[in-house]
Coordinates of C-alpha atoms in Angstrom, one line a residue:
X7 CA 62.3 68.6 -14.6
X8 CA 60.5 68.9 -11.3
X9 CA 57.3 69.4 -13.2
X10 CA 58.0 66.3 -15.3
X11 CA 58.9 64.4 -12.2
X12 CA 55.7 65.6 -10.5
X13 CA 53.7 64.6 -13.6
X14 CA 55.3 61.2 -13.5
X15 CA 54.5 60.8 -9.9
X16 CA 51.0 62.0 -10.6
X17 CA 50.6 59.5 -13.4
X18 CA 52.0 56.7 -11.3
X19 CA 49.6 57.7 -8.5
X20 CA 46.8 57.9 -11.0
X21 CA 47.8 54.5 -12.5
X22 CA 48.2 53.0 -9.0
X23 CA 44.9 54.6 -8.0
X24 CA 43.3 53.2 -11.2
X25 CA 44.8 49.8 -10.6
X26 CA 43.8 49.9 -7.0
X27 CA 40.4 51.0 -8.0
X28 CA 40.2 48.2 -10.5
X29 CA 41.5 45.8 -7.9
X30 CA 38.9 47.0 -5.4
X31 CA 36.1 46.8 -8.0
X32 CA 37.4 43.4 -9.0
X33 CA 37.5 42.2 -5.4
X34 CA 34.0 43.6 -4.7
X35 CA 32.7 42.0 -7.9
X36 CA 34.3 38.7 -7.0
X37 CA 32.8 38.9 -3.5
X38 CA 29.4 39.6 -4.9
X39 CA 29.7 36.8 -7.4
X40 CA 30.9 34.5 -4.6
X41 CA 28.0 35.2 -2.4
X42 CA 25.5 34.8 -5.3
X43 CA 27.0 31.4 -6.2
X44 CA 27.0 30.2 -2.6
X45 CA 23.4 31.3 -2.1
X46 CA 22.3 29.8 -5.4
X47 CA 24.0 26.5 -4.6
X48 CA 22.5 26.4 -1.1
X49 CA 19.0 27.2 -2.4
X50 CA 19.4 24.5 -5.1
X51 CA 20.4 21.8 -2.5
X52 CA 17.6 22.9 -0.1
X53 CA 15.0 22.8 -2.9
X54 CA 16.2 19.3 -4.0
X55 CA 15.9 18.0 -0.5
X56 CA 12.5 19.6 0.0
X57 CA 11.2 18.1 -3.2
X58 CA 12.7 14.7 -2.4
X59 CA 11.3 14.4 1.1
X60 CA 8.0 16.0 0.1
X61 CA 7.4 13.5 -2.7
X62 CA 8.7 10.6 -0.6
X63 CA 6.4 11.4 2.3
X64 CA 3.4 11.5 -0.1
X65 CA 4.4 8.2 -1.7
X66 CA 5.0 6.6 1.7
X67 CA 1.6 7.8 3.0
X68 CA -0.2 6.3 0.0
X69 CA 1.7 3.0 0.4
X70 CA 1.0 2.9 4.1
X71 CA -2.7 3.7 3.5
X72 CA -2.9 0.9 0.9
X73 CA -1.2 -1.6 3.2
X74 CA -3.3 -0.8 6.2
X75 CA -6.5 -0.7 4.2
X76 CA -5.8 -4.1 2.8
X77 CA -4.8 -5.4 6.3
X78 CA -7.9 -3.8 7.8
X79 CA -10.2 -5.6 5.3
X80 CA -8.6 -8.9 6.0
X81 CA -8.7 -8.6 9.8
X82 CA -12.4 -7.7 9.6
X83 CA -12.9 -10.8 7.4
X84 CA -11.1 -13.0 10.0
X85 CA -13.3 -11.5 12.7
X86 CA -16.5 -12.4 10.7
X87 CA -15.2 -15.9 10.0
X88 CA -14.4 -16.5 13.7
X89 CA -18.1 -15.8 14.5
X90 CA -19.8 -17.5 11.5
X91 CA -17.4 -20.0 10.1
X92 CA -14.6 -20.7 12.7
X93 CA -13.5 -23.8 10.8
X94 CA -12.3 -21.6 7.9
X95 CA -10.2 -19.3 10.0
X96 CA -7.0 -21.4 9.9
X97 CA -7.0 -21.9 6.1
X98 CA -7.9 -18.2 5.5
X99 CA -5.2 -17.0 7.9
X100 CA -2.5 -19.2 6.3
X101 CA -3.5 -18.0 2.8
X102 CA -3.4 -14.4 4.0
X103 CA 0.2 -14.8 5.4
X104 CA 1.4 -16.3 2.1
X105 CA -0.2 -13.5 0.1
X106 CA 0.9 -10.7 2.4
X107 CA 4.6 -11.0 3.3
X108 CA 4.3 -8.1 5.8
X109 CA 2.2 -10.2 8.2
X110 CA 4.3 -12.1 10.8
X111 CA 1.7 -13.8 12.9
X112 CA -2.1 -13.7 13.3
X113 CA -3.9 -14.3 16.6
X114 CA -7.5 -14.6 17.9
X115 CA -8.2 -13.9 21.5
X116 CA -11.4 -14.2 23.5
X117 CA -12.9 -11.4 25.7
X118 CA -10.5 -12.3 28.6
X119 CA -7.4 -12.0 26.4
X120 CA -6.8 -15.8 26.1
X121 CA -5.4 -16.9 22.7
X122 CA -7.9 -19.1 20.9
X123 CA -6.1 -19.3 17.6
X124 CA -2.6 -18.5 16.3
X125 CA -0.5 -19.1 13.2
X126 CA 2.5 -19.4 15.5
X127 CA 3.1 -22.8 17.1
X128 CA 3.8 -23.2 20.8
X129 CA 2.5 -21.8 24.0
X130 CA 0.9 -18.3 23.9
X131 CA 0.5 -16.3 27.1
X132 CA -2.7 -14.2 27.5
X133 CA -2.7 -10.7 26.0
X134 CA -5.0 -9.2 28.5
X135 CA -2.4 -6.7 29.6
X136 CA -1.3 -5.7 26.1
X137 CA -2.3 -2.3 24.9
X138 CA -3.7 -3.7 21.7
X139 CA -6.2 -5.6 23.9
X140 CA -6.8 -3.2 26.8
X141 CA -7.5 -0.3 24.5
X142 CA -10.6 -2.1 23.1
X143 CA -11.9 -3.1 26.5
X144 CA -11.1 0.2 28.3
X145 CA -12.3 2.6 25.6
X146 CA -14.7 0.3 23.7
X147 CA -12.8 1.2 20.5
X148 CA -15.0 0.2 17.4
X149 CA -12.0 0.6 15.2
X150 CA -8.4 -0.5 14.6
X151 CA -5.6 0.0 17.1
X152 CA -1.9 0.1 16.2
X153 CA 0.6 -0.5 19.0
X154 CA 4.0 1.0 19.5
X155 CA 7.1 -1.0 18.5
X156 CA 7.9 -3.8 20.9
X157 CA 10.6 -6.5 21.2
X158 CA 9.8 -10.2 20.7
X159 CA 11.4 -13.0 22.6
X160 CA 15.2 -12.8 22.8
X161 CA 15.7 -15.9 20.7
X162 CA 14.0 -14.3 17.7
X163 CA 15.3 -10.7 18.4
X164 CA 12.7 -9.1 16.2
X165 CA 11.0 -5.7 16.5
X166 CA 7.3 -5.7 15.6
X167 CA 4.1 -3.7 15.8
X168 CA 0.6 -5.1 16.5
X169 CA -2.6 -4.2 14.7
X170 CA -5.8 -5.2 16.4
X171 CA -9.6 -5.1 15.6
X172 CA -12.4 -5.9 18.0
X173 CA -14.8 -8.8 17.4
X174 CA -18.4 -8.3 18.3
X175 CA -21.4 -10.6 18.1
X176 CA -24.8 -9.9 16.6
X177 CA -25.8 -8.0 19.8
X178 CA -22.7 -5.8 19.4
X179 CA -21.1 -7.3 22.5
X180 CA -17.3 -7.4 22.7
X181 CA -16.2 -11.1 22.4
X182 CA -12.5 -10.8 21.6
X183 CA -9.9 -9.3 19.2
X184 CA -8.1 -10.4 16.1
X185 CA -4.4 -9.3 16.0
X186 CA -1.8 -9.2 13.2
X187 CA 1.8 -8.6 14.1
X188 CA 4.1 -6.9 11.5
X189 CA 7.9 -7.2 11.7
X190 CA 9.6 -3.8 11.4
X191 CA 12.1 -5.2 8.9
X192 CA 9.4 -6.7 6.7
X193 CA 7.4 -3.5 6.7
X194 CA 10.6 -1.6 5.8
X195 CA 11.2 -4.0 2.8
X196 CA 7.5 -3.6 1.7
X197 CA 7.9 0.2 1.4
X198 CA 10.8 -0.3 -1.1
X199 CA 13.2 2.4 -2.1
X200 CA 11.8 5.1 0.2
X201 CA 13.2 3.3 3.2
X202 CA 16.4 2.0 1.6
X203 CA 18.3 5.3 1.1
X204 CA 20.9 5.5 3.9
X205 CA 20.3 9.3 4.3
X206 CA 16.5 9.0 4.5
X207 CA 14.5 7.8 7.6
X208 CA 10.9 7.0 7.4
X209 CA 8.6 7.0 10.4
X210 CA 5.0 6.6 11.5
X211 CA 3.7 8.2 14.7
X212 CA 0.3 8.6 16.3
X213 CA -1.4 12.0 16.7
X214 CA 0.6 12.8 19.9
X215 CA 4.0 11.9 18.4
X216 CA 4.3 8.5 19.9
X217 CA 6.4 6.2 17.6
X218 CA 4.7 3.4 15.8
X219 CA 7.3 2.4 13.2
X220 CA 10.6 3.7 11.9
X221 CA 13.0 2.5 9.2
X222 CA 15.9 3.6 11.4
X223 CA 15.4 0.6 13.8
X224 CA 18.4 -1.4 12.7
X225 CA 19.0 -5.1 13.2
X226 CA 19.8 -6.1 16.7
X227 CA 18.3 -3.1 18.5
X228 CA 16.7 -3.8 21.8
X229 CA 13.5 -2.6 23.3
X230 CA 15.3 0.2 25.2
X231 CA 16.5 1.5 21.9
X232 CA 13.0 1.7 20.6
X233 CA 11.8 3.7 23.6
X234 CA 14.8 5.9 23.5
X235 CA 14.2 6.8 19.9
X236 CA 10.5 7.6 20.7
X237 CA 11.6 9.7 23.7
X238 CA 14.5 11.7 22.2
X239 CA 12.9 12.8 18.8
X240 CA 11.0 15.9 19.4
X241 CA 8.9 17.4 16.5
X242 CA 8.3 21.1 16.1
X243 CA 5.6 21.5 13.4
X244 CA 4.9 24.7 11.4
X245 CA 2.6 25.5 8.5
X246 CA 3.9 27.5 5.5
X247 CA 2.1 27.9 2.2
X248 CA -0.1 25.0 3.1
X249 CA 2.8 22.6 3.4
X250 CA 3.6 20.9 6.7
X251 CA 7.3 20.9 7.5
X252 CA 9.3 19.5 10.5
X253 CA 12.7 20.5 11.8
X254 CA 14.4 17.7 13.9
X255 CA 17.0 18.4 16.5
X256 CA 19.5 16.1 14.8
X257 CA 20.0 18.2 11.7
X258 CA 17.4 16.7 9.4
X259 CA 14.9 18.1 6.9
X260 CA 11.5 16.5 6.9
X261 CA 8.0 16.5 5.5
X262 CA 5.0 14.7 6.7
X263 CA 1.5 13.7 5.7
X264 CA -1.4 13.2 8.2
X265 CA -3.5 10.1 7.5
X266 CA -6.8 11.1 9.0
X267 CA -8.3 7.6 8.4
X268 CA -5.6 6.1 10.7
X269 CA -4.9 9.2 12.9
X270 CA -1.2 9.0 12.3
X271 CA 1.6 11.0 10.7
X272 CA 3.7 9.6 7.8
X273 CA 7.1 11.3 8.2
X274 CA 10.1 11.2 5.9
X275 CA 13.4 12.8 7.1
X276 CA 16.6 13.3 5.2
X277 CA 19.9 13.8 7.1
X278 CA 21.5 17.1 6.0
X279 CA 25.0 16.2 7.1
X280 CA 26.2 15.2 3.6
X281 CA 24.4 18.3 2.2
X282 CA 26.1 20.6 4.7
X283 CA 29.5 19.0 3.9
X284 CA 28.9 19.6 0.2
X285 CA 28.0 23.2 0.7
X286 CA 31.1 23.8 2.9
X287 CA 33.3 22.1 0.3
X288 CA 31.8 24.3 -2.4
X289 CA 32.4 27.4 -0.3
X290 CA 36.1 26.5 0.1
X291 CA 36.5 25.7 -3.6
X292 CA 34.9 29.0 -4.6
X293 CA 36.9 31.0 -2.1
X294 CA 40.3 29.6 -3.3
X295 CA 39.3 30.0 -7.0
X296 CA 38.4 33.7 -6.6
X297 CA 41.6 34.4 -4.7
X298 CA 43.6 32.9 -7.6
X299 CA 41.5 34.9 -10.1
X300 CA 42.0 38.2 -8.2
X301 CA 45.8 37.7 -7.9
X302 CA 46.5 36.2 -11.4
X303 CA 44.5 38.2 -13.9
X304 CA 44.3 41.7 -15.2
X305 CA 41.2 43.7 -15.7
X306 CA 40.7 42.3 -19.2
X307 CA 41.5 38.7 -18.1
X308 CA 39.3 39.2 -15.1
X309 CA 36.2 40.1 -17.3
X310 CA 37.0 37.2 -19.7
X311 CA 37.7 34.9 -16.8
X312 CA 34.6 36.1 -15.0
X313 CA 32.5 35.0 -18.0
X314 CA 34.3 31.7 -18.3
X315 CA 33.9 31.1 -14.6
X316 CA 30.1 31.7 -14.8
X317 CA 29.9 29.2 -17.6
X318 CA 32.0 26.6 -15.7
X319 CA 30.1 27.1 -12.5
X320 CA 26.8 27.0 -14.3
X321 CA 27.8 23.7 -15.9
X322 CA 29.0 22.4 -12.6
X323 CA 25.8 23.4 -10.8
X324 CA 23.8 21.8 -13.7
X325 CA 25.7 18.6 -13.4
X326 CA 25.1 18.5 -9.6
X327 CA 21.4 19.2 -10.2
X328 CA 21.2 16.5 -12.9
X329 CA 22.9 14.0 -10.6
X330 CA 20.5 14.7 -7.8
X331 CA 17.5 14.6 -10.1
X332 CA 18.7 11.2 -11.4
X333 CA 18.9 10.0 -7.7
X334 CA 15.4 11.2 -7.2
X335 CA 14.2 9.5 -10.4
X336 CA 15.9 6.2 -9.5
X337 CA 14.0 6.2 -6.2
X338 CA 10.7 7.0 -7.9
X339 CA 8.0 4.7 -9.2
X340 CA 8.3 2.4 -12.3
X341 CA 7.5 5.0 -14.9
X342 CA 7.7 8.8 -15.0
X343 CA 6.1 10.8 -17.9
X344 CA 6.3 14.5 -18.4
X345 CA 3.3 15.5 -20.6
X346 CA 1.7 18.6 -22.1
X347 CA -2.0 19.3 -21.3
X348 CA -3.0 17.8 -24.7
X349 CA -1.5 14.4 -23.7
X350 CA 1.7 14.7 -25.7
X351 CA 4.7 13.0 -23.9
X352 CA 7.8 15.2 -23.9
X353 CA 10.1 13.3 -21.6
X354 CA 10.1 10.0 -19.7
X355 CA 12.1 7.8 -17.3
X356 CA 11.3 4.1 -17.1
X357 CA 12.6 1.2 -14.9
X358 CA 13.8 -2.1 -16.4
X359 CA 11.1 -4.7 -17.0
X360 CA 8.2 -2.2 -16.8
X361 CA 5.4 -3.3 -19.2
X362 CA 5.2 -0.8 -22.0
X363 CA 2.9 -0.8 -25.0
X364 CA 5.7 0.4 -27.3
X365 CA 9.5 0.7 -27.1
X366 CA 10.7 3.2 -24.6
X367 CA 12.8 5.0 -27.2
X368 CA 9.5 5.9 -29.1
X369 CA 7.6 7.4 -26.2
X370 CA 8.9 11.0 -26.5
X371 CA 6.6 12.8 -29.0
X372 CA 3.8 10.3 -28.8
X373 CA 0.3 11.3 -27.8
X374 CA -2.0 9.4 -25.4
X375 CA -4.5 9.2 -28.3
X376 CA -2.0 7.1 -30.2
X377 CA -1.6 4.6 -27.4
X378 CA -4.9 4.2 -25.4
X379 CA -8.5 3.7 -26.0
X380 CA -10.6 6.9 -26.5
X381 CA -12.5 6.4 -23.2
X382 CA -9.2 6.0 -21.2
X383 CA -7.7 9.0 -23.1
X384 CA -10.7 11.2 -22.2
X385 CA -10.5 10.2 -18.5
X386 CA -6.8 10.9 -18.3
X387 CA -7.1 14.3 -20.1
X388 CA -9.9 15.3 -17.7
X389 CA -7.7 14.4 -14.7
X390 CA -4.8 16.3 -16.1
X391 CA -7.0 19.4 -16.6
X392 CA -8.3 19.1 -13.1
X393 CA -4.7 18.7 -11.7
X394 CA -3.6 21.9 -13.6
X395 CA -6.6 23.9 -12.6
X396 CA -6.6 23.0 -8.9
X397 CA -2.9 22.5 -8.4
X398 CA -3.7 19.4 -6.3
X399 CA -2.4 16.0 -7.2
X400 CA -4.8 13.4 -8.4
X401 CA -4.6 9.6 -8.5
X402 CA -6.3 6.8 -10.5
X403 CA -6.2 3.0 -10.8
X404 CA -6.9 1.3 -14.1
X405 CA -6.4 -2.0 -16.0
X406 CA -4.6 -2.1 -19.3
X407 CA -3.8 -4.8 -21.9
X408 CA -0.1 -4.9 -22.7
X409 CA 1.2 -7.5 -25.2
X410 CA -2.0 -9.6 -24.7
X411 CA -1.8 -9.6 -20.9
X412 CA -3.8 -7.6 -18.4
X413 CA -1.9 -5.3 -16.0
X414 CA -3.1 -3.0 -13.2
X415 CA -1.5 0.4 -12.7
X416 CA -1.6 3.2 -10.0
X417 CA -1.0 6.6 -11.5
X418 CA -0.4 9.9 -9.7
X419 CA -0.6 13.2 -11.6
X420 CA 1.2 16.4 -10.3
X421 CA 1.1 19.8 -12.0
X422 CA 4.5 21.2 -13.1
X423 CA 3.1 24.5 -14.5
X424 CA 0.0 25.8 -16.3
X425 CA 0.6 23.5 -19.3
X426 CA 2.5 20.4 -18.1
X427 CA 2.0 17.6 -15.6
X428 CA 4.2 14.8 -14.2
X429 CA 2.7 11.3 -14.1
X430 CA 4.2 8.7 -11.7
X431 CA 3.0 5.2 -12.6
X432 CA 3.4 2.1 -10.5
X433 CA 2.7 -1.5 -11.7
X434 CA 0.3 -2.9 -9.0
X435 CA -0.7 -6.1 -10.9
X436 CA 0.6 -8.5 -8.2
X437 CA -1.2 -6.7 -5.4
X438 CA -4.5 -6.6 -7.4
X439 CA -4.2 -10.4 -8.1
X440 CA -3.6 -11.1 -4.4
X441 CA -6.6 -9.1 -3.3
X442 CA -8.8 -10.8 -5.9
X443 CA -7.6 -14.3 -4.7
X444 CA -8.3 -13.4 -1.1
X445 CA -11.8 -12.1 -2.0
X446 CA -12.6 -15.4 -3.8
X447 CA -11.3 -17.5 -0.9
X448 CA -13.5 -15.5 1.5
X449 CA -16.7 -16.6 -0.2
X450 CA -15.9 -20.1 -1.6
X451 CA -15.1 -23.5 -0.3
X452 CA -11.5 -24.4 -0.8
X453 CA -12.0 -28.1 -1.5
X454 CA -15.0 -28.1 -3.9
X455 CA -14.9 -24.5 -5.3
X456 CA -18.6 -24.1 -4.4
X457 CA -20.0 -21.1 -2.6
X458 CA -19.4 -21.3 1.2
X459 CA -21.7 -20.5 4.1
X460 CA -21.2 -16.7 3.9
X461 CA -22.1 -16.5 0.2
X462 CA -25.1 -18.9 0.7
X463 CA -26.6 -16.6 3.3
X464 CA -25.9 -13.5 1.2
X465 CA -27.8 -15.1 -1.8
X466 CA -30.6 -16.3 0.5
X467 CA -31.2 -12.8 1.9
X468 CA -31.3 -11.4 -1.6
X469 CA -34.0 -14.0 -2.7
X470 CA -36.1 -13.1 0.4
X471 CA -35.7 -9.4 -0.4
X472 CA -36.7 -10.1 -4.0
X473 CA -39.7 -12.0 -2.8
X474 CA -40.9 -9.2 -0.6
X475 CA -40.6 -6.7 -3.5
X476 CA -41.7 -8.9 -6.5
X477 CA -43.5 -11.9 -4.9
X478 CA -41.1 -14.4 -6.5
X479 CA -41.2 -17.7 -4.9
X480 CA -38.1 -19.9 -4.3
X481 CA -37.1 -23.2 -2.6
X482 CA -34.2 -24.2 -0.3
X483 CA -32.8 -27.7 -0.3
X484 CA -30.6 -29.1 2.5
X485 CA -28.5 -32.2 1.6
X486 CA -26.7 -34.5 4.0
X487 CA -24.7 -37.5 2.6
X488 CA -25.5 -40.9 4.0
X489 CA -22.5 -43.3 4.3
X490 CA -19.9 -40.5 4.1
X491 CA -18.5 -41.1 7.6
X492 CA -18.0 -44.8 6.9
X493 CA -16.0 -44.0 3.8
X494 CA -13.9 -41.6 5.7
X495 CA -13.3 -44.2 8.5
X496 CA -12.6 -47.1 6.2
X497 CA -10.7 -45.5 3.3
X498 CA -9.3 -42.2 4.8
X499 CA -10.0 -38.5 4.4
X500 CA -8.6 -38.5 0.9
X501 CA -11.4 -40.8 -0.3
X502 CA -13.9 -38.6 1.6
X503 CA -12.6 -35.5 -0.2
X504 CA -13.0 -37.3 -3.6
X505 CA -16.7 -38.0 -2.7
X506 CA -17.2 -34.4 -1.8
X507 CA -15.6 -33.1 -5.0
X508 CA -17.6 -35.6 -7.1
X509 CA -20.9 -34.6 -5.4
X510 CA -20.1 -30.9 -5.9
X511 CA -19.4 -31.5 -9.6
X512 CA -22.5 -33.6 -10.1
X513 CA -24.7 -31.0 -8.4
X514 CA -23.2 -28.2 -10.5
X515 CA -23.8 -30.2 -13.8
X516 CA -27.6 -30.9 -13.2
X517 CA -28.7 -27.5 -11.9
X518 CA -29.4 -24.3 -13.7
X519 CA -27.0 -21.4 -13.9
X520 CA -29.4 -19.3 -11.8
X521 CA -29.3 -21.9 -9.0
X522 CA -26.8 -21.6 -6.1
X523 CA -25.0 -24.7 -4.8
X524 CA -23.1 -24.3 -1.5
X525 CA -21.1 -26.5 0.8
X526 CA -22.0 -25.5 4.4
X527 CA -19.3 -27.7 6.0
X528 CA -18.5 -31.4 6.4
X529 CA -20.8 -33.5 4.2
X530 CA -23.7 -30.9 4.2
X531 CA -24.7 -29.0 1.1
X532 CA -27.4 -26.5 0.4
X533 CA -29.2 -25.4 -2.8
X534 CA -31.2 -22.2 -3.6
X535 CA -33.7 -22.7 -6.5
X536 CA -35.0 -19.2 -7.5
X537 CA -38.6 -19.0 -9.0
X538 CA -39.2 -22.6 -8.2
X539 CA -42.4 -24.1 -6.6
X540 CA -42.6 -27.0 -4.2
X541 CA -43.7 -29.3 -7.0
X542 CA -40.9 -28.3 -9.3
X543 CA -38.4 -28.7 -6.4
X544 CA -39.6 -32.3 -5.8
X545 CA -38.6 -33.3 -9.3
X546 CA -35.2 -31.6 -8.8
X547 CA -34.8 -33.6 -5.5
X548 CA -35.4 -36.9 -7.3
X549 CA -32.8 -36.0 -10.0
X550 CA -30.3 -35.1 -7.3
X551 CA -30.9 -38.3 -5.3
X552 CA -30.4 -40.4 -8.4
X553 CA -27.3 -38.5 -9.4
X554 CA -25.5 -38.5 -6.0
X555 CA -25.9 -42.2 -5.5
X556 CA -23.9 -43.0 -8.7
X557 CA -20.6 -44.6 -7.5
X558 CA -17.1 -43.4 -8.2
X559 CA -14.0 -45.6 -8.7
X560 CA -11.4 -45.0 -6.0
X561 CA -8.2 -47.0 -6.4
X562 CA -10.1 -49.9 -8.0
X563 CA -12.9 -49.8 -5.4
X564 CA -16.5 -48.6 -6.1
X565 CA -17.6 -46.0 -3.5
X566 CA -21.0 -44.4 -3.3
X567 CA -23.2 -42.4 -0.9
X568 CA -26.9 -41.5 -0.8
X569 CA -28.5 -38.2 0.2
X570 CA -31.1 -37.1 2.7
X571 CA -32.7 -34.0 1.3
X572 CA -34.9 -31.5 3.2
X573 CA -37.0 -28.9 1.4
X574 CA -38.5 -25.5 2.4
X575 CA -40.4 -23.3 0.1
X576 CA -41.0 -19.5 0.3
X577 CA -43.8 -18.4 0.9
X578 CA -45.5 -21.7 1.4
X579 CA -43.4 -22.8 4.5
X580 CA -42.0 -19.4 5.7
X581 CA -40.9 -16.0 4.5
X582 CA -37.8 -15.4 6.7
X583 CA -34.4 -16.9 6.5
X584 CA -34.3 -18.4 10.0
X585 CA -37.7 -20.0 9.6
X586 CA -36.9 -21.4 6.1
X587 CA -33.6 -22.9 7.3
X588 CA -35.3 -24.5 10.3
X589 CA -38.0 -26.1 8.2
X590 CA -35.5 -27.5 5.6
X591 CA -33.2 -28.7 8.3
X592 CA -36.0 -30.4 10.2
X593 CA -37.3 -32.2 7.1
X594 CA -33.9 -33.3 6.2
X595 CA -33.4 -35.0 9.6
X596 CA -36.9 -36.5 9.4
X597 CA -36.0 -38.1 6.1
X598 CA -32.6 -39.2 7.4
X599 CA -34.2 -40.8 10.5
X600 CA -36.8 -42.7 8.5
X601 CA -34.1 -44.2 6.2
X602 CA -32.1 -45.7 9.0

């Protein structure tokens, strides 16, 4: 009996030991599983944030570079107009403001900092002490300068940055600056979804870390808030695997791109508070769940439950990843395409109203060869191969006919692996049309549609260069309208405008396509006649004089003008632009004086 009792105790001890061993093994297994799940979840969130801020910083850098490049070209153009055609500055500046909503005001200042032109009405104090003026005079900067954020007058309560460019004369002497002010809020809106995520802050700083712009500058913040933000944010940069990363003191994860052309950093930072809360909540949920499993299930239920738990947690993690991926895709460009290296589309995401050549539901499985012209397909496949081989993203801009209309697109290719790429495509049609319209306005007269002074001198220099290479003669005609001032005085400027438009139309009708007709300003016109001798030009002059004096009907009144026309021939009169212009101008005034 004692032996049986001892065996029973031994068996119980063995069972208890086995159960205890199983419990310990189960506890250890659960603990290991718990740590693995937490680590995987943390790594997943960290990778998602890293991918999001990295892609956002690249997209922001490209948008900023496009915006500043466009603004730079326009400021240069205003500087040129202020020297050569100051009467066109106002109309060009107003057109530029309408076409570029980021621009708040435009200014021209002389070499002493006094405002000579502004799109803003009212009194304008000198800017001689402003950094965007003194930097050009102190350092002789030949390039653009971008100021730190500053506060406008209290009544407007707006934060803005100033972009300036020096104006120099033909002797490269500094004669002033052209300045564009950009509202912080307007620049934020222009950057779109990148700056509208409440957890993401976008910033621009110069090389030393001085703040230029930040999407975090909310409505109503004062100047002290701007300087405080610039002073309190300290960046500690490191370089890992060729990727620049920044760790902010206020618990944010960032990436930045350095724009060498503008010597500034494009920074995108995502606040990790919500991510840390999600990780902490996940840890609590996993801990409670494992305690319940450990207490409630036997060894068999544990293994079955362990498998089930893995499936549930895998689905849960997948759902979280899908939700975060969807958030990334929603903030991305208009169209995302995942493609194989041979051009076959295997997945896509498209925004509403994006112009597609076929229905979105038919994209998957299609090949680029079935959608695009062979030349475009070859170009895209070559870029895809380059992206996969080098691992570096590539971009391209191209026009495309969609449903009978021409669109322009910006496409960025990123390698996913050795056989797949991700294409991010943005519709830039409106921006391209605005740039084309600005370019046309820069070289044409707004009233008559003829070439303006800038285009006239460009064509004149080309004819002189052609003469020196190929000895091809040409003739210049200067035209001044007689009686135009009297029509303006007696019938108003609208009548004068009708005379100018009528004259421009008549000149365009009687001249060859190879000839150039330009309005130099007021009632002065100029004509370039390539491969035309003096004798041939005289016949053209007679035709022009007879045509211009033909009257027009203006509100029942017959109005007409005559023309005084001066001529200069190359090489008979001169072989340089200045000499030819002086001869033609002098002869025009001699004819005008003799007719009085």
